[in-house]
CSV table of C-alpha atoms in Angstrom, one decimal:
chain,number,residue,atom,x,y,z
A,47,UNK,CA,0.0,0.0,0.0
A,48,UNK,CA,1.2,3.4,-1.0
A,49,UNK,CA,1.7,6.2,1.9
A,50,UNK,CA,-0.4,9.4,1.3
A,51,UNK,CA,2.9,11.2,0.3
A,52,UNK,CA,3.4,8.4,-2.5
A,53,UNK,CA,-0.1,8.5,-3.7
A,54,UNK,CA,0.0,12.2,-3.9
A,55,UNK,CA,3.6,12.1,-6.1
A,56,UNK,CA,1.9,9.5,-8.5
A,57,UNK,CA,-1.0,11.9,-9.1
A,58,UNK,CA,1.6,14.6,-10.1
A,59,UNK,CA,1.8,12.4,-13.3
A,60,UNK,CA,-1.6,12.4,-13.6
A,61,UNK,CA,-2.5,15.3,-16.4
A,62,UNK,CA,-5.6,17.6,-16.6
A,63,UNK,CA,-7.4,15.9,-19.7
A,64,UNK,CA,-7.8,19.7,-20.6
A,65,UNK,CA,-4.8,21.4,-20.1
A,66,UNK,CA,-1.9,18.4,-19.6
A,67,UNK,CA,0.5,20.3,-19.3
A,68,UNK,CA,-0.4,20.7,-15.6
A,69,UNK,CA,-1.6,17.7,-13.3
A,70,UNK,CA,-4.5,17.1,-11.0
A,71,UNK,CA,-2.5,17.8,-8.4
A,72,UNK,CA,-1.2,21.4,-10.0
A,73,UNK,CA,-4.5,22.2,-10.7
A,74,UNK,CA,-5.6,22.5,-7.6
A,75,UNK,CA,-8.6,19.5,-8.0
A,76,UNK,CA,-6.9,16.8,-5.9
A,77,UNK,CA,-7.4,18.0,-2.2
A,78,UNK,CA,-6.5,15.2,0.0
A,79,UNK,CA,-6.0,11.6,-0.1
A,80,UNK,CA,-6.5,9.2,2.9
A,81,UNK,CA,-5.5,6.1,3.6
A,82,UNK,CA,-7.3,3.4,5.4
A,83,UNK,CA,-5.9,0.1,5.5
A,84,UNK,CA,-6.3,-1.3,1.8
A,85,UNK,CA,-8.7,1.5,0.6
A,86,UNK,CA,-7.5,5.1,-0.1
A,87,UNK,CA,-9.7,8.2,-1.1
A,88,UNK,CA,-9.1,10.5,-3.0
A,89,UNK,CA,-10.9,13.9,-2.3
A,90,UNK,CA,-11.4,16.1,-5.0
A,91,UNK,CA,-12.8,19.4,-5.9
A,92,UNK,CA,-14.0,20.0,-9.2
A,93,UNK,CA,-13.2,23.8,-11.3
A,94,UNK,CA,-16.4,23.8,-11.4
A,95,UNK,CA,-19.8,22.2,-11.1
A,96,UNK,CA,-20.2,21.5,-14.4
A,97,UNK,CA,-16.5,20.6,-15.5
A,98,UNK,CA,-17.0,18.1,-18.1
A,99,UNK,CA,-13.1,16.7,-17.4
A,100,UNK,CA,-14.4,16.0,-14.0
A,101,UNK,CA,-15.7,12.4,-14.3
A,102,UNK,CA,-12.5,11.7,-16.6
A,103,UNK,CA,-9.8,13.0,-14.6
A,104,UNK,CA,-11.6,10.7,-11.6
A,105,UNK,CA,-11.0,7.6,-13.8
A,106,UNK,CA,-7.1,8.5,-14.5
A,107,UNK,CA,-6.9,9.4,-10.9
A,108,UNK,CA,-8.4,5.7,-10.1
A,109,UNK,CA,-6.5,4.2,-12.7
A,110,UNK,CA,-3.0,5.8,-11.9
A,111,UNK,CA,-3.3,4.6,-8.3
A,112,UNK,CA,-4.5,1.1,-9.1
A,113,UNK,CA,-1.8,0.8,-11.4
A,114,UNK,CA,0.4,1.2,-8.3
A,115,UNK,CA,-1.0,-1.4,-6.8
A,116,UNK,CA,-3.4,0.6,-4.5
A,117,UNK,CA,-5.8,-2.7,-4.0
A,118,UNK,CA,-9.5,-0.5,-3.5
A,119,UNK,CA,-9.6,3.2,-5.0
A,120,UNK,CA,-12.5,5.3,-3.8
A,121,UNK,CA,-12.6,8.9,-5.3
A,122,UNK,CA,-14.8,11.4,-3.0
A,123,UNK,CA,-16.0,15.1,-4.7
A,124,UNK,CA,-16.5,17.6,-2.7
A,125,UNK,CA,-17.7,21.3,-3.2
A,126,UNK,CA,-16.8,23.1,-0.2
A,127,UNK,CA,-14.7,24.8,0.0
A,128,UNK,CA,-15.8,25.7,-3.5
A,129,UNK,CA,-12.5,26.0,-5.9
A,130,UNK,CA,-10.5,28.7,-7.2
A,131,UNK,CA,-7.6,29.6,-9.2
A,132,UNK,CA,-6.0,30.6,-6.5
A,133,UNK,CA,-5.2,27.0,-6.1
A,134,UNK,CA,-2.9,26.8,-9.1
A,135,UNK,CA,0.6,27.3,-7.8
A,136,UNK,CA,3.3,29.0,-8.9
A,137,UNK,CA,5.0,26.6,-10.5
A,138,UNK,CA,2.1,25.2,-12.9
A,139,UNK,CA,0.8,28.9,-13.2
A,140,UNK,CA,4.6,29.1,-15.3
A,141,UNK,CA,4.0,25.9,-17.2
A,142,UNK,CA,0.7,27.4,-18.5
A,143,UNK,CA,2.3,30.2,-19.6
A,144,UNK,CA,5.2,28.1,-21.0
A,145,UNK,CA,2.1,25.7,-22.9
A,146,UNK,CA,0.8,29.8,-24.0
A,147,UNK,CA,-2.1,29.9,-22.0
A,148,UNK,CA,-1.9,33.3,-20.1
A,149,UNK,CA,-2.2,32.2,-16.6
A,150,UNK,CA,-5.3,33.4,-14.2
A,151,UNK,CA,-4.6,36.5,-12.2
A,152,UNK,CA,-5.8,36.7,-8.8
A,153,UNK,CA,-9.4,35.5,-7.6
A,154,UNK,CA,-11.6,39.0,-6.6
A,155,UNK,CA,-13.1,37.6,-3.3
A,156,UNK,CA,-16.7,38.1,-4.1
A,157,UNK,CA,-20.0,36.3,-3.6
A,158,UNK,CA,-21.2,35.8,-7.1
A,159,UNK,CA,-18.9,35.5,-10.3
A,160,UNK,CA,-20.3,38.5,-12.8
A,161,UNK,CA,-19.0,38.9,-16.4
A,162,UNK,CA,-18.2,42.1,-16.9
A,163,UNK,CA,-17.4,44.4,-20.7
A,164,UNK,CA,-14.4,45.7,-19.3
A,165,UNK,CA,-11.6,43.6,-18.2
A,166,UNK,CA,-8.0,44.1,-17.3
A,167,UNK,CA,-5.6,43.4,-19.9
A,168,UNK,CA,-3.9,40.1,-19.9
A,169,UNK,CA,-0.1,39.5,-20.8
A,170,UNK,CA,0.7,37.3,-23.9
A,171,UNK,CA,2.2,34.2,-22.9
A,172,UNK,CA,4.4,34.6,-25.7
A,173,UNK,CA,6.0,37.9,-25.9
A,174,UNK,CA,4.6,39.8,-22.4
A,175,UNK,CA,3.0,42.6,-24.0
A,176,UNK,CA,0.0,44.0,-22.5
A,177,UNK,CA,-1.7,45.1,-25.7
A,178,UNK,CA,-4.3,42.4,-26.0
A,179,UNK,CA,-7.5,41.8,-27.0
A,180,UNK,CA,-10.4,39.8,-25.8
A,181,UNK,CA,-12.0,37.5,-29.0
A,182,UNK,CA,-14.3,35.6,-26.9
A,183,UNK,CA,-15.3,34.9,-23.4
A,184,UNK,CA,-15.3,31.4,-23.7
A,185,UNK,CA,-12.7,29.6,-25.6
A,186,UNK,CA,-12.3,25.6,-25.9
A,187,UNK,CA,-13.4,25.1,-22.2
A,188,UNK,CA,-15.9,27.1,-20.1
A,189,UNK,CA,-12.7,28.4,-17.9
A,190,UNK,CA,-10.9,29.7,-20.3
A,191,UNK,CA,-11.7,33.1,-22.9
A,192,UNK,CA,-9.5,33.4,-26.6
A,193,UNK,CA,-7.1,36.3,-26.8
A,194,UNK,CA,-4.8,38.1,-29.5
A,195,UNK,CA,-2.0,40.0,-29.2
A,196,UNK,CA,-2.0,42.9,-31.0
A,197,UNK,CA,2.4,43.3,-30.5
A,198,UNK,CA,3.1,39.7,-31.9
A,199,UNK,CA,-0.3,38.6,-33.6
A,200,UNK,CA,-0.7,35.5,-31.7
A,201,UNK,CA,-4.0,33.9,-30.9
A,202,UNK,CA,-3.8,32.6,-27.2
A,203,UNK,CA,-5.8,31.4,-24.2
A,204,UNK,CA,-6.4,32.9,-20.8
A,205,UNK,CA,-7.2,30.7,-18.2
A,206,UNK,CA,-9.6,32.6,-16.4
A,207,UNK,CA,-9.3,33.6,-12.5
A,208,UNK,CA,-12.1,32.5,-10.6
Protein backbone atom coordinates (compact mmCIF):
# COMPACT_ATOMS: atom_id res chain seq x y z
CA UNK A 1 0.00 0.00 0.00
CA UNK A 2 1.21 3.43 -1.00
CA UNK A 3 1.67 6.21 1.85
CA UNK A 4 -0.43 9.35 1.33
CA UNK A 5 2.92 11.15 0.34
CA UNK A 6 3.38 8.36 -2.48
CA UNK A 7 -0.13 8.45 -3.74
CA UNK A 8 0.02 12.19 -3.88
CA UNK A 9 3.65 12.11 -6.13
CA UNK A 10 1.89 9.50 -8.48
CA UNK A 11 -1.03 11.90 -9.13
CA UNK A 12 1.57 14.62 -10.06
CA UNK A 13 1.85 12.39 -13.34
CA UNK A 14 -1.64 12.45 -13.61
CA UNK A 15 -2.51 15.31 -16.36
CA UNK A 16 -5.61 17.62 -16.62
CA UNK A 17 -7.45 15.95 -19.68
CA UNK A 18 -7.81 19.71 -20.65
CA UNK A 19 -4.77 21.39 -20.11
CA UNK A 20 -1.87 18.36 -19.60
CA UNK A 21 0.52 20.34 -19.33
CA UNK A 22 -0.36 20.70 -15.60
CA UNK A 23 -1.59 17.69 -13.35
CA UNK A 24 -4.46 17.12 -11.02
CA UNK A 25 -2.53 17.79 -8.42
CA UNK A 26 -1.24 21.38 -9.98
CA UNK A 27 -4.54 22.21 -10.66
CA UNK A 28 -5.63 22.47 -7.61
CA UNK A 29 -8.61 19.47 -7.96
CA UNK A 30 -6.92 16.82 -5.92
CA UNK A 31 -7.43 18.01 -2.15
CA UNK A 32 -6.54 15.19 0.03
CA UNK A 33 -5.98 11.59 -0.09
CA UNK A 34 -6.49 9.21 2.90
CA UNK A 35 -5.45 6.06 3.65
CA UNK A 36 -7.27 3.40 5.42
CA UNK A 37 -5.85 0.07 5.54
CA UNK A 38 -6.27 -1.34 1.82
CA UNK A 39 -8.70 1.51 0.60
CA UNK A 40 -7.50 5.10 -0.08
CA UNK A 41 -9.71 8.15 -1.10
CA UNK A 42 -9.05 10.50 -3.01
CA UNK A 43 -10.92 13.85 -2.33
CA UNK A 44 -11.38 16.12 -4.99
CA UNK A 45 -12.78 19.41 -5.93
CA UNK A 46 -13.98 20.00 -9.16
CA UNK A 47 -13.21 23.75 -11.29
CA UNK A 48 -16.41 23.79 -11.45
CA UNK A 49 -19.78 22.18 -11.12
CA UNK A 50 -20.25 21.48 -14.37
CA UNK A 51 -16.51 20.56 -15.46
CA UNK A 52 -16.96 18.07 -18.13
CA UNK A 53 -13.13 16.74 -17.36
CA UNK A 54 -14.41 16.00 -13.96
CA UNK A 55 -15.65 12.41 -14.32
CA UNK A 56 -12.46 11.67 -16.61
CA UNK A 57 -9.76 13.01 -14.57
CA UNK A 58 -11.55 10.68 -11.61
CA UNK A 59 -11.02 7.64 -13.79
CA UNK A 60 -7.08 8.48 -14.53
CA UNK A 61 -6.93 9.45 -10.95
CA UNK A 62 -8.40 5.75 -10.09
CA UNK A 63 -6.48 4.24 -12.71
CA UNK A 64 -3.03 5.76 -11.89
CA UNK A 65 -3.25 4.56 -8.31
CA UNK A 66 -4.53 1.10 -9.14
CA UNK A 67 -1.76 0.77 -11.39
CA UNK A 68 0.36 1.16 -8.32
CA UNK A 69 -1.05 -1.39 -6.81
CA UNK A 70 -3.44 0.59 -4.53
CA UNK A 71 -5.83 -2.67 -3.97
CA UNK A 72 -9.53 -0.47 -3.47
CA UNK A 73 -9.59 3.18 -4.98
CA UNK A 74 -12.50 5.26 -3.84
CA UNK A 75 -12.62 8.85 -5.28
CA UNK A 76 -14.76 11.37 -2.97
CA UNK A 77 -16.01 15.12 -4.66
CA UNK A 78 -16.53 17.60 -2.66
CA UNK A 79 -17.68 21.26 -3.25
CA UNK A 80 -16.79 23.10 -0.22
CA UNK A 81 -14.66 24.85 -0.02
CA UNK A 82 -15.76 25.73 -3.51
CA UNK A 83 -12.54 26.01 -5.89
CA UNK A 84 -10.47 28.69 -7.21
CA UNK A 85 -7.59 29.55 -9.22
CA UNK A 86 -5.98 30.61 -6.55
CA UNK A 87 -5.23 26.95 -6.10
CA UNK A 88 -2.89 26.84 -9.06
CA UNK A 89 0.64 27.33 -7.85
CA UNK A 90 3.27 29.02 -8.93
CA UNK A 91 5.01 26.57 -10.49
CA UNK A 92 2.12 25.19 -12.87
CA UNK A 93 0.85 28.90 -13.21
CA UNK A 94 4.57 29.11 -15.34
CA UNK A 95 3.97 25.90 -17.21
CA UNK A 96 0.70 27.45 -18.48
CA UNK A 97 2.32 30.24 -19.62
CA UNK A 98 5.19 28.07 -20.98
CA UNK A 99 2.06 25.66 -22.90
CA UNK A 100 0.84 29.78 -24.01
CA UNK A 101 -2.14 29.93 -21.97
CA UNK A 102 -1.91 33.35 -20.11
CA UNK A 103 -2.22 32.18 -16.61
CA UNK A 104 -5.27 33.45 -14.19
CA UNK A 105 -4.57 36.54 -12.22
CA UNK A 106 -5.76 36.71 -8.82
CA UNK A 107 -9.38 35.51 -7.65
CA UNK A 108 -11.56 38.97 -6.63
CA UNK A 109 -13.07 37.58 -3.29
CA UNK A 110 -16.68 38.05 -4.09
CA UNK A 111 -20.02 36.26 -3.56
CA UNK A 112 -21.17 35.81 -7.09
CA UNK A 113 -18.89 35.50 -10.35
CA UNK A 114 -20.30 38.47 -12.75
CA UNK A 115 -18.97 38.89 -16.36
CA UNK A 116 -18.25 42.11 -16.93
CA UNK A 117 -17.43 44.37 -20.67
CA UNK A 118 -14.43 45.74 -19.34
CA UNK A 119 -11.63 43.58 -18.22
CA UNK A 120 -8.03 44.11 -17.32
CA UNK A 121 -5.57 43.42 -19.91
CA UNK A 122 -3.94 40.07 -19.86
CA UNK A 123 -0.08 39.52 -20.85
CA UNK A 124 0.65 37.32 -23.91
CA UNK A 125 2.20 34.16 -22.87
CA UNK A 126 4.43 34.59 -25.67
CA UNK A 127 6.01 37.92 -25.85
CA UNK A 128 4.64 39.76 -22.42
CA UNK A 129 3.02 42.60 -23.96
CA UNK A 130 -0.04 43.95 -22.48
CA UNK A 131 -1.67 45.07 -25.74
CA UNK A 132 -4.25 42.37 -26.00
CA UNK A 133 -7.52 41.79 -27.02
CA UNK A 134 -10.41 39.85 -25.84
CA UNK A 135 -12.00 37.48 -28.95
CA UNK A 136 -14.31 35.59 -26.93
CA UNK A 137 -15.28 34.85 -23.37
CA UNK A 138 -15.26 31.39 -23.66
CA UNK A 139 -12.67 29.64 -25.61
CA UNK A 140 -12.31 25.58 -25.90
CA UNK A 141 -13.37 25.11 -22.22
CA UNK A 142 -15.87 27.07 -20.10
CA UNK A 143 -12.71 28.45 -17.87
CA UNK A 144 -10.89 29.74 -20.27
CA UNK A 145 -11.73 33.09 -22.89
CA UNK A 146 -9.55 33.44 -26.62
CA UNK A 147 -7.13 36.30 -26.84
CA UNK A 148 -4.83 38.05 -29.48
CA UNK A 149 -1.97 39.95 -29.16
CA UNK A 150 -1.99 42.86 -31.01
CA UNK A 151 2.37 43.31 -30.48
CA UNK A 152 3.07 39.69 -31.88
CA UNK A 153 -0.27 38.57 -33.55
CA UNK A 154 -0.68 35.55 -31.71
CA UNK A 155 -3.97 33.91 -30.87
CA UNK A 156 -3.84 32.56 -27.25
CA UNK A 157 -5.77 31.42 -24.22
CA UNK A 158 -6.42 32.90 -20.85
CA UNK A 159 -7.22 30.74 -18.19
CA UNK A 160 -9.61 32.57 -16.39
CA UNK A 161 -9.27 33.59 -12.49
CA UNK A 162 -12.13 32.47 -10.62
Amino acid sequence: MLTREEALAVLQGVPDPEVPVISVVELGVVRDVQVDGDCMTVIMTPTYSGCPAMREMEADVKAALLARGVPQVEVRTVLTPAWTTDWIGPEAREKLRRYGIAPPGRAEPQGFVTLTRARPAVACPFCGSADTQLQSEFGSTACKAIHTCRACGSPFDEFKAL
